[in-house]
PDB file of C-alpha atoms in Angstrom:
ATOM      1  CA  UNK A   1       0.000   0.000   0.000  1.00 59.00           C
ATOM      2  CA  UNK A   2       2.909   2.298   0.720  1.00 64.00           C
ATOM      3  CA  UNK A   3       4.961   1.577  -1.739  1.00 65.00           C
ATOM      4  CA  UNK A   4       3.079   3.405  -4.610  1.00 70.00           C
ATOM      5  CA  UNK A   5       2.606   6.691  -4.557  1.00 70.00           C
ATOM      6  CA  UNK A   6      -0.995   8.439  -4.316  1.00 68.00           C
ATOM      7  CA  UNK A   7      -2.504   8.529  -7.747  1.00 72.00           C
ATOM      8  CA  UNK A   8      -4.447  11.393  -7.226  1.00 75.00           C
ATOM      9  CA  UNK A   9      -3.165  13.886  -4.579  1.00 78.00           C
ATOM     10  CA  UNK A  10      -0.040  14.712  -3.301  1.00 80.00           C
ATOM     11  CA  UNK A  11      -1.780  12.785   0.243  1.00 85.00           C
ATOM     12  CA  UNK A  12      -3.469   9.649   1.099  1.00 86.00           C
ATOM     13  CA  UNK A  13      -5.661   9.027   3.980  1.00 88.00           C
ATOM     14  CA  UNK A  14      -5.588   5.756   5.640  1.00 88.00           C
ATOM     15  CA  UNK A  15      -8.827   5.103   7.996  1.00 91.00           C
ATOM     16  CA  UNK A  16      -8.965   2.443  10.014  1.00 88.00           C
ATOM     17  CA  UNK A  17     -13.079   1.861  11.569  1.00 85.00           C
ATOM     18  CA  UNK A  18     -12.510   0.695  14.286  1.00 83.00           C
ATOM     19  CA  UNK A  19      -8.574   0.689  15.669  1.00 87.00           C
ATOM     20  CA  UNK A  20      -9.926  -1.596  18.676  1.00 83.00           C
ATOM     21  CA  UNK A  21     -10.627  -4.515  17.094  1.00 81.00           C
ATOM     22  CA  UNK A  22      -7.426  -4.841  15.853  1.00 81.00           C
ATOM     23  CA  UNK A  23      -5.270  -7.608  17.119  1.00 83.00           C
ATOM     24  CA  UNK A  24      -1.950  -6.807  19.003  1.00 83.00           C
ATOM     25  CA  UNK A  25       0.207  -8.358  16.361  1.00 86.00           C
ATOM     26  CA  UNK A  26      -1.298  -5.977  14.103  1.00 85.00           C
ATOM     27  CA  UNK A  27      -1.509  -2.880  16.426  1.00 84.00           C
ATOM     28  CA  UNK A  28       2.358  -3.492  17.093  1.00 84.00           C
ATOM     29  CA  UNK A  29       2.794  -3.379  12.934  1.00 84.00           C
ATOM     30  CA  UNK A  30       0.609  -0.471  12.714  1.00 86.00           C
ATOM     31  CA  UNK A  31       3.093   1.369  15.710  1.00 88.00           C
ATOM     32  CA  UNK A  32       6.240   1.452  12.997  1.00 84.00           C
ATOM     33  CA  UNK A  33       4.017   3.657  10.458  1.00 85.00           C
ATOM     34  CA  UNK A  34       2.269   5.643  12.886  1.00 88.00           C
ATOM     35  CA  UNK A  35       6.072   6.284  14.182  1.00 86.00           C
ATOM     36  CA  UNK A  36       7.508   7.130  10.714  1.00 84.00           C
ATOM     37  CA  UNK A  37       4.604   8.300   8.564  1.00 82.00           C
ATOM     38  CA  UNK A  38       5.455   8.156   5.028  1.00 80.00           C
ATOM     39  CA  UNK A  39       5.747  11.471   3.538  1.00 82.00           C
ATOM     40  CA  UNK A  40       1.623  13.084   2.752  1.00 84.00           C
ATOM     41  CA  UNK A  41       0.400  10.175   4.700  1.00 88.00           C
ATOM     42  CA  UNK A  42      -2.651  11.072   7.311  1.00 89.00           C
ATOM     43  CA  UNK A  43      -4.092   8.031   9.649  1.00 91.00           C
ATOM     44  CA  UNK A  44      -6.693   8.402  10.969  1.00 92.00           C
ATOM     45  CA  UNK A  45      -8.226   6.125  13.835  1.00 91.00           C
ATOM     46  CA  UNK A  46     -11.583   5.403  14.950  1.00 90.00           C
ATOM     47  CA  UNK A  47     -11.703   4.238  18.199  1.00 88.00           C
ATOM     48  CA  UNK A  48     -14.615   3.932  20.625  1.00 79.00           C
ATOM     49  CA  UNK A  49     -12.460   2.729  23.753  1.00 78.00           C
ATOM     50  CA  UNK A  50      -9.341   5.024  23.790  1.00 83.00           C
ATOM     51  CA  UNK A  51      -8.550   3.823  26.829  1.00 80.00           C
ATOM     52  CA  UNK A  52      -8.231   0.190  25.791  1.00 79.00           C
ATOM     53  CA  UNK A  53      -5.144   0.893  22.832  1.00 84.00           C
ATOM     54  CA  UNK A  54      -1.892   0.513  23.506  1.00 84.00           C
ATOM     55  CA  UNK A  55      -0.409   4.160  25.362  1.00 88.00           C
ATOM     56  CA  UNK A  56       2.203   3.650  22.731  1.00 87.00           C
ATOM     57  CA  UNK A  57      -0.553   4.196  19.491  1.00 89.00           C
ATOM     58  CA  UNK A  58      -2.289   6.932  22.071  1.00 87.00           C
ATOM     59  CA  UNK A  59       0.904   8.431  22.529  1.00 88.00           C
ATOM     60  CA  UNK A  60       1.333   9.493  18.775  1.00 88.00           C
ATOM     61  CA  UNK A  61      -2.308  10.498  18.478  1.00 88.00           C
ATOM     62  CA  UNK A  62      -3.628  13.752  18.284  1.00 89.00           C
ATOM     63  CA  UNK A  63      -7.017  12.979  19.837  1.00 88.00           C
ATOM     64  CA  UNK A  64     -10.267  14.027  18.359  1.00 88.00           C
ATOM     65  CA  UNK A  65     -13.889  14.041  20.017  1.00 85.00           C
ATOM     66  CA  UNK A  66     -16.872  14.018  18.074  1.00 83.00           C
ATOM     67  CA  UNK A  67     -19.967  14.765  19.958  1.00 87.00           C
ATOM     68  CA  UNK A  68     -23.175  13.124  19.576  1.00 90.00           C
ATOM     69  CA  UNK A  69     -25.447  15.226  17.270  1.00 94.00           C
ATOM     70  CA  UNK A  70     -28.530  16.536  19.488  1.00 95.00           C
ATOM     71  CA  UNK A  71     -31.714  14.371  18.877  1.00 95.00           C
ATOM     72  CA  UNK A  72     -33.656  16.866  17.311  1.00 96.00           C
ATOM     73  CA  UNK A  73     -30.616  17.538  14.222  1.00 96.00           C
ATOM     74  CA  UNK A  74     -31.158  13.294  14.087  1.00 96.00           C
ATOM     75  CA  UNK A  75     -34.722  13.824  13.556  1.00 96.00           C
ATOM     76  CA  UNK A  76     -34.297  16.073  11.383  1.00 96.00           C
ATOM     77  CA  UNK A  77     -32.243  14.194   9.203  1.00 96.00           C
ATOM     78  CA  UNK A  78     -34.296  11.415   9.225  1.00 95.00           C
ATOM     79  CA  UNK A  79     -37.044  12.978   8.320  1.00 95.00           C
ATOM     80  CA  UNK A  80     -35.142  14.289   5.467  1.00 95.00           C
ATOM     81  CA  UNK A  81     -33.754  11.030   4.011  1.00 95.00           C
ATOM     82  CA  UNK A  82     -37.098   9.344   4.907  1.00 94.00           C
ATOM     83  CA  UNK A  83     -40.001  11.384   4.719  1.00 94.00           C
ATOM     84  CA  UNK A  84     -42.394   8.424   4.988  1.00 93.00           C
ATOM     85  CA  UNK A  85     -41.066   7.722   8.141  1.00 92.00           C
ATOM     86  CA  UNK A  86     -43.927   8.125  11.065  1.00 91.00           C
ATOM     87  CA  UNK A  87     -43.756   9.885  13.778  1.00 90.00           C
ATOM     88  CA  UNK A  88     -43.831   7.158  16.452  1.00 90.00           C
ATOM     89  CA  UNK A  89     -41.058   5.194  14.403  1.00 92.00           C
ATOM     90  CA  UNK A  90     -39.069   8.416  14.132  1.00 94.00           C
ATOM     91  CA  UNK A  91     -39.167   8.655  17.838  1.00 93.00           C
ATOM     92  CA  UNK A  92     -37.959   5.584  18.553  1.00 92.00           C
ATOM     93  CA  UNK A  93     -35.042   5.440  16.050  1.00 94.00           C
ATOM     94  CA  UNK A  94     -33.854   8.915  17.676  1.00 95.00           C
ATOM     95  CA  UNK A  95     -33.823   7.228  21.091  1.00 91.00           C
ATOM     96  CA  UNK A  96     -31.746   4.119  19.647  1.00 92.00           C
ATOM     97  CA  UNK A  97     -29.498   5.940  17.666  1.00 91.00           C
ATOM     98  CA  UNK A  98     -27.496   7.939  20.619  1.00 88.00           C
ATOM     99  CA  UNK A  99     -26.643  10.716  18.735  1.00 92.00           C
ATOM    100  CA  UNK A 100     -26.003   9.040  15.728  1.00 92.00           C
ATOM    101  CA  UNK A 101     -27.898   9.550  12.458  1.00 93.00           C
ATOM    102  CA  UNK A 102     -26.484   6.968  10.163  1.00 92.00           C
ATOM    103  CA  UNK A 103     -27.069   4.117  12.919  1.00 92.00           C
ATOM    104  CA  UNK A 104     -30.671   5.804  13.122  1.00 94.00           C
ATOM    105  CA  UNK A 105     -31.085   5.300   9.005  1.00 94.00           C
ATOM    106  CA  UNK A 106     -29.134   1.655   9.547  1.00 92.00           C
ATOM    107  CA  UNK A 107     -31.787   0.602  12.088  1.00 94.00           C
ATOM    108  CA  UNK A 108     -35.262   2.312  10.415  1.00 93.00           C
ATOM    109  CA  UNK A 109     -37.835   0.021   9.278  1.00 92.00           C
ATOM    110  CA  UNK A 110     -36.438  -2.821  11.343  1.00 94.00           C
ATOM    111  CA  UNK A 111     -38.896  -2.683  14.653  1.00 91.00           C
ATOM    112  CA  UNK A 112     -35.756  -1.032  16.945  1.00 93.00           C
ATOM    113  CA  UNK A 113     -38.209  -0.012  19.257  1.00 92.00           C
ATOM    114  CA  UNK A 114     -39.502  -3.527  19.715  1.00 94.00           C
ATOM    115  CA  UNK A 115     -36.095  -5.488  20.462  1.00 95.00           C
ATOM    116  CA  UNK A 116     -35.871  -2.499  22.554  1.00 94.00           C
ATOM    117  CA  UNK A 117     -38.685  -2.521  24.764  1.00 95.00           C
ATOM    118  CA  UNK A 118     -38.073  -6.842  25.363  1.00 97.00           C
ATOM    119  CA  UNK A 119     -34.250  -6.066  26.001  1.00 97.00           C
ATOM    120  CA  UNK A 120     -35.119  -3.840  28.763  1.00 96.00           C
ATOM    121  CA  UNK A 121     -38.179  -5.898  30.039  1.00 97.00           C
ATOM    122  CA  UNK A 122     -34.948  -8.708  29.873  1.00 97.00           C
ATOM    123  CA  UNK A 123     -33.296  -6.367  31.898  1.00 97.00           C
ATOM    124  CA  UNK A 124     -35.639  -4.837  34.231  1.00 96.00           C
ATOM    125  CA  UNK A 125     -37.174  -8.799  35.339  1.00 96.00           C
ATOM    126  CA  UNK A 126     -33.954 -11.183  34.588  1.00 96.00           C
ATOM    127  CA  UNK A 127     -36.432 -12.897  31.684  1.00 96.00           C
ATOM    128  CA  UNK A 128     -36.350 -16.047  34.942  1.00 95.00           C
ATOM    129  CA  UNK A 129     -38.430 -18.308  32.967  1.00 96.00           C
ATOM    130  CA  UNK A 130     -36.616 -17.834  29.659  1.00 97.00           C
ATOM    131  CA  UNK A 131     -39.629 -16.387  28.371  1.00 97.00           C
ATOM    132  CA  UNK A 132     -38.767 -13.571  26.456  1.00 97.00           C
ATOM    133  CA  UNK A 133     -35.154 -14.930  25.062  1.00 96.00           C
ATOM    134  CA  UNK A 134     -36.738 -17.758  23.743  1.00 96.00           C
ATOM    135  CA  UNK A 135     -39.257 -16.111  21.696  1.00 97.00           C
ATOM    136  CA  UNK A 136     -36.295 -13.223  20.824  1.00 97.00           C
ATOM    137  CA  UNK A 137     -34.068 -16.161  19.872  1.00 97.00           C
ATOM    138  CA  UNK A 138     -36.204 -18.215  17.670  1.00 96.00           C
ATOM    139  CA  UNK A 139     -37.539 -14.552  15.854  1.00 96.00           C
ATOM    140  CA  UNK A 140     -34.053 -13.568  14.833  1.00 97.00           C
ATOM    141  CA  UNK A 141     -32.793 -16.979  13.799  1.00 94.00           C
ATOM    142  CA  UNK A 142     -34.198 -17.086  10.390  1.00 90.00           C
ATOM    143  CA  UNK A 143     -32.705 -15.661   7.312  1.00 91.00           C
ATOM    144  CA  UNK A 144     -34.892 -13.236   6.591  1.00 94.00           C
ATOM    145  CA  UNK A 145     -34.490 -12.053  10.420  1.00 96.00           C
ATOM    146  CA  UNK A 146     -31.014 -11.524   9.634  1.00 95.00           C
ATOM    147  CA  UNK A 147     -31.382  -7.496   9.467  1.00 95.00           C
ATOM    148  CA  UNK A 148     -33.166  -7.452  12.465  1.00 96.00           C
ATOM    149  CA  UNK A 149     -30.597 -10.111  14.327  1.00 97.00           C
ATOM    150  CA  UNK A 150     -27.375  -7.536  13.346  1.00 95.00           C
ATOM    151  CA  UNK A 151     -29.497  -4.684  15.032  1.00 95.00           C
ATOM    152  CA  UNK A 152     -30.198  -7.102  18.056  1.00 97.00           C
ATOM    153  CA  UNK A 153     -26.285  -7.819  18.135  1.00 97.00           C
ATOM    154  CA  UNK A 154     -25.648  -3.540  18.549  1.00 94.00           C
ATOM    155  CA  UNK A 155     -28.326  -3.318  20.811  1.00 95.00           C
ATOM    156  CA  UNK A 156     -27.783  -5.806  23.466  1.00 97.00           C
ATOM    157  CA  UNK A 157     -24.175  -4.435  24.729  1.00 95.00           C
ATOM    158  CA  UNK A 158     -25.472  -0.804  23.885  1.00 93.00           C
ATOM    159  CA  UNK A 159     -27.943  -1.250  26.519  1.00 95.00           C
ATOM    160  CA  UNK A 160     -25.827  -3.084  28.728  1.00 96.00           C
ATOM    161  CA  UNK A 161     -23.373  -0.405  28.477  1.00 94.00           C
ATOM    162  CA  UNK A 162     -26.193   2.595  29.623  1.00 93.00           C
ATOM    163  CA  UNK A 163     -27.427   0.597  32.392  1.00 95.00           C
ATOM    164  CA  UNK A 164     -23.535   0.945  33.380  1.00 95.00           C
ATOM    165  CA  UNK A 165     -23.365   4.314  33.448  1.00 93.00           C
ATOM    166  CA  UNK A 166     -26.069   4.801  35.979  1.00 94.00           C
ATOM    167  CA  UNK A 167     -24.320   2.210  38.378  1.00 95.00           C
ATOM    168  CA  UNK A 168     -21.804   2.212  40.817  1.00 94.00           C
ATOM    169  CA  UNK A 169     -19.812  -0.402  43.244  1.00 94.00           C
ATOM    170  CA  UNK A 170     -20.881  -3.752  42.736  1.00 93.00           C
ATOM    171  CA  UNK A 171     -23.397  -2.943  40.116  1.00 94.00           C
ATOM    172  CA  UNK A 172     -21.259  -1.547  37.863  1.00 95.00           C
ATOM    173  CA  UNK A 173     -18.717  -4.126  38.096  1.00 95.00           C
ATOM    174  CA  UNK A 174     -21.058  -6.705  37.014  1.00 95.00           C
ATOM    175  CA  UNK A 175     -22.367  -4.425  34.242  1.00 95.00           C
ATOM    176  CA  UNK A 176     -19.333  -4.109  32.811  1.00 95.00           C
ATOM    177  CA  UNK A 177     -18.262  -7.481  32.692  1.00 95.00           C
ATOM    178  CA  UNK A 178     -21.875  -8.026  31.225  1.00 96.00           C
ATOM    179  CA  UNK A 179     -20.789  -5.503  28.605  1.00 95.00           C
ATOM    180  CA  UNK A 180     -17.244  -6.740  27.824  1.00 94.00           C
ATOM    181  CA  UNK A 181     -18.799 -10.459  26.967  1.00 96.00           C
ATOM    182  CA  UNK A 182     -21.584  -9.203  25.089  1.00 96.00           C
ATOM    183  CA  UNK A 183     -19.684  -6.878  22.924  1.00 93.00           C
ATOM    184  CA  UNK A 184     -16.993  -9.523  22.188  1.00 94.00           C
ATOM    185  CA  UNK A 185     -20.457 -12.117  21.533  1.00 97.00           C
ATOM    186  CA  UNK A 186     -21.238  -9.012  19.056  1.00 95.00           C
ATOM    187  CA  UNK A 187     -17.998  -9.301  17.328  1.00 92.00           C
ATOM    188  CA  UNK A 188     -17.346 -13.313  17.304  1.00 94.00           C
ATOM    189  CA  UNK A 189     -21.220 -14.038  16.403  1.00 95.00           C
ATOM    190  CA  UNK A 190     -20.916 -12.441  12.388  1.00 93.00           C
ATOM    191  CA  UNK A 191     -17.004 -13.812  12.090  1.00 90.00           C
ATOM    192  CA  UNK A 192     -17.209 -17.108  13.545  1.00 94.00           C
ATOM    193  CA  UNK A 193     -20.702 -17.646  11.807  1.00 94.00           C
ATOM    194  CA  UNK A 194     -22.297 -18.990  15.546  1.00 96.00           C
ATOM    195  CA  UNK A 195     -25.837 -20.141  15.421  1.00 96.00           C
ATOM    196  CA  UNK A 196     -28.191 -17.051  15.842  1.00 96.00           C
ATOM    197  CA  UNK A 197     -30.264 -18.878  17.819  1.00 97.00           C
ATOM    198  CA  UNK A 198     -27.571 -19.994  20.528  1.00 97.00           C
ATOM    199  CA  UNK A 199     -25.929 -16.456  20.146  1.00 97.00           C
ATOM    200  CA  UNK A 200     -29.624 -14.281  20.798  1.00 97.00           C
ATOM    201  CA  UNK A 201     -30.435 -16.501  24.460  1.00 97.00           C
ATOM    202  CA  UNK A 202     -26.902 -16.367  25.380  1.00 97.00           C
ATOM    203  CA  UNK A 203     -26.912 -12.305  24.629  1.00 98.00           C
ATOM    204  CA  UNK A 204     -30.005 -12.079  26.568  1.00 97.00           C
ATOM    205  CA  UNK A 205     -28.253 -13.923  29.183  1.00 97.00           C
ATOM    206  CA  UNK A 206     -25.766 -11.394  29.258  1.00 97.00           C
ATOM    207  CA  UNK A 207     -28.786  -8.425  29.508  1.00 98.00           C
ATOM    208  CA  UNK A 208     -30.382 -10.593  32.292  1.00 97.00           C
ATOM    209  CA  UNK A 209     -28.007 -10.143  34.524  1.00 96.00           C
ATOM    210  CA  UNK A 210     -28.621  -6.456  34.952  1.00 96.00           C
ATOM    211  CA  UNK A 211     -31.522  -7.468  36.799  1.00 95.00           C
ATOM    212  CA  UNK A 212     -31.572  -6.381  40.584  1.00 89.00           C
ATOM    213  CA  UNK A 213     -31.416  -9.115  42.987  1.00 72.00           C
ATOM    214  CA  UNK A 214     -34.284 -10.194  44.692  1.00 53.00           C
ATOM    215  CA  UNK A 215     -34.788 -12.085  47.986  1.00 43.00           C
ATOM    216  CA  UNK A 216     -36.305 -15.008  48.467  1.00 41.00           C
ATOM    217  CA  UNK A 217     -39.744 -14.770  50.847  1.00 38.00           C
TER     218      UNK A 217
END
């Protein structure tokens, strides 16, 4: 890649989306360019855990934060790009898409708001009969649920990870361990191929455990 020169510009741009899921093998190949650029070279590295890289990729960073775009400019783009979009449905993609219009368009016309509301009943009750993951798991497995099952696998750990931000001791300990399996689930379940059925009830699993304890009368 470096060994030719830009075809047409005097610079290249190298984007990497997203510099956490790269291996350390890799990140340790990637240090030796990031520590002699080649001449007109810009990287530039998404990451959505800075904290997690290596301090020796952080260190030759310039860091850049991009803040969440306020939910009515994603409403407003939605209803832009879809203008047959509802109102109710618009609602509910601005609430799923944190700040984020093109995860907003990604998820529209997929029922967001309806993984949403069993994720959180998951969460809110710990799902103790299997219930609700059952019926979640066997709905996504399909092929034509496959849409639908990516959005699951970015919603699960997205919720998990919210929940964690209103905890503390304990609770947040567990929520983040809940978050750190169920994002790397997220990652393996599309590369390894795992069953979609296996890899919804274990998710929900995950989600379950947010559930506060409760005694036993």
């Amino acid at each position: 890649m470096f060994a030719t020169k830009p075809a047409l510009s005097s610079r290249r741009v190298v984007v990497i989306d997203a510099i956490d899921d790269l291996e350390r093998p890799g990140a340790n190949a990637l240090l030796k360019n990031l520590e002699e650029p080649p001449v007109g070279t810009i990287f530039l590295l998404v990451s959505h855990s800075p904290g997690r890289l290596l301090p020796t990729i952080r260190s030759r960073c310039r860091q850049l934060r991009f803040d969440p775009l306020r939910d009515a400019d994603v409403a407003r783009v939605l209803r832009n790009a879809q203008p047959e979009l509802e109102g109710s449905e618009v609602d509910a993609l601005v609430a799923a898409a944190d700040g984020s219009p093109g995860r907003a368009l990604a998820y529209a016309g997929l029922s967001v708001a309806a993984l949403d509301r069993d994720l959180s009943a998951i969460a809110d009750t710990g799902d103790a009969d299997n219930r609700i993951r059952s019926r979640l798991a066997k709905a996504l497995a399909g092929k034509a649920a496959q849409p639908r099952y990516a959005v699951f696998l970015d919603r699960a750990p997205a919720l998990i990870a919210a929940a964690a931000r209103t905890r503390t001791g304990p609770p947040l300990r567990d929520a983040l361990d809940a978050y750190d399996k169920a994002r790397a689930l997220a990652a393996m379940a599309p590369a390894l191929s795992l069953v979609a059925e296996t890899t919804v009830f274990e998710m929900a699993g995950l989600v379950a455990r947010l559930a506060p304890a409760r005694g036993i009368a």
